[in-house]
XYZ file of C-alpha atoms in Angstrom:
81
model
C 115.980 73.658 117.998
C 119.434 71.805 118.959
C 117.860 68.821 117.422
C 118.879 67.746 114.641
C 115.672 66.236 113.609
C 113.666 69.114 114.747
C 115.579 71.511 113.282
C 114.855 69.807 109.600
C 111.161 70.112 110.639
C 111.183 73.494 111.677
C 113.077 74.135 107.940
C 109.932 72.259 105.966
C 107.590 73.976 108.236
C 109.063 77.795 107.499
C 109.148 76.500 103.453
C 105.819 75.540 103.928
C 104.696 79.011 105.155
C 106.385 80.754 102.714
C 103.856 78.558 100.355
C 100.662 79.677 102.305
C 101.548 83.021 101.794
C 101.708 82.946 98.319
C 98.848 81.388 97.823
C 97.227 84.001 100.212
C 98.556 86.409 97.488
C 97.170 85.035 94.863
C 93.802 84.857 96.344
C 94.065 80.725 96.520
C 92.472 80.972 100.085
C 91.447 77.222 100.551
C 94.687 75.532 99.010
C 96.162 78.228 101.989
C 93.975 77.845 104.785
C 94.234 73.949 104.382
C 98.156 74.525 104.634
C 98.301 76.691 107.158
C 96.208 74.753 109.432
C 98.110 71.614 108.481
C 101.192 73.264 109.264
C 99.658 74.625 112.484
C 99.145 71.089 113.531
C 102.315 69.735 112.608
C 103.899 72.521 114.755
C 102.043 72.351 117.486
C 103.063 68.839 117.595
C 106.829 69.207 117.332
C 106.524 71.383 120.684
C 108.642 74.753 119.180
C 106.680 77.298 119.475
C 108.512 80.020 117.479
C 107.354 78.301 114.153
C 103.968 77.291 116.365
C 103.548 81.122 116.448
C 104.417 81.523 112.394
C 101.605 78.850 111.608
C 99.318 81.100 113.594
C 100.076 84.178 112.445
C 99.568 82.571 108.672
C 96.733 81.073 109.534
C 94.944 84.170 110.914
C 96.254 86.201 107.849
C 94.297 83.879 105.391
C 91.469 83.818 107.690
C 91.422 87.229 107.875
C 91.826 87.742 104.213
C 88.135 85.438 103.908
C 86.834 87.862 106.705
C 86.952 85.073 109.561
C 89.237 86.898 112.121
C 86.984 85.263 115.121
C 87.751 81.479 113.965
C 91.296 82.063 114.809
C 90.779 84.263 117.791
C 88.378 81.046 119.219
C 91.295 78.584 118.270
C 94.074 80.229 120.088
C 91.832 80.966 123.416
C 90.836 77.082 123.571
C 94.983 76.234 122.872
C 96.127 78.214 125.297
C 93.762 76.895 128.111
C-alpha cells in the first residue's frame, strides 16, 4: 500500500505469517491456527487484500494440516457474499 501506515501493517502481518508457518511445521497447530486467524482478521480489516489472501492461504494450510479443509472453505464463501 502507498500508505505509510499500512504499509508497516502489511510488514507485521507478512512477519506474522512467516510465524504461523513455522509453527505449522513444527506441528504447533493451535498456537498457528489462533495466529493465522488473528492475522486473518487484522487483514481483513486493513482492506489489502494481497496479505488478506496470505492470511487465508495460512489459515487453510493449518486447517488442512488438522484435517478441517471445509471450515475454511465455509469461511471464505460467507466473506465473499
Amino acid at each position: 500500500p502507498d500508505d505509510p501506515a499500512a504499509a508497516k501493517v502489511v510488514s507485521e502481518l507478512r512477519a506474522q505469517l512467516v510465524a504461523v508457518q513455522a509453527l505449522t511445521a513444527s506441528g504447533r497447530f493451535d498456537e498457528a491456527e489462533a495466529q493465522a486467524r488473528a492475522a486473518l482478521e487484522r487483514a481483513t480489516d486493513l482492506g489489502f487484500d494481497p496479505v488478506r489472501v496470505e492470511a487465508e492461504l495460512r489459515l487453510g494450510i493449518v486447517l488442512s494440516r488438522r484435517g478441517q479443509p471445509r471450515e475454511l472453505c465455509t469461511g471464505v464463501r460467507d466473506r465473499n457474499r
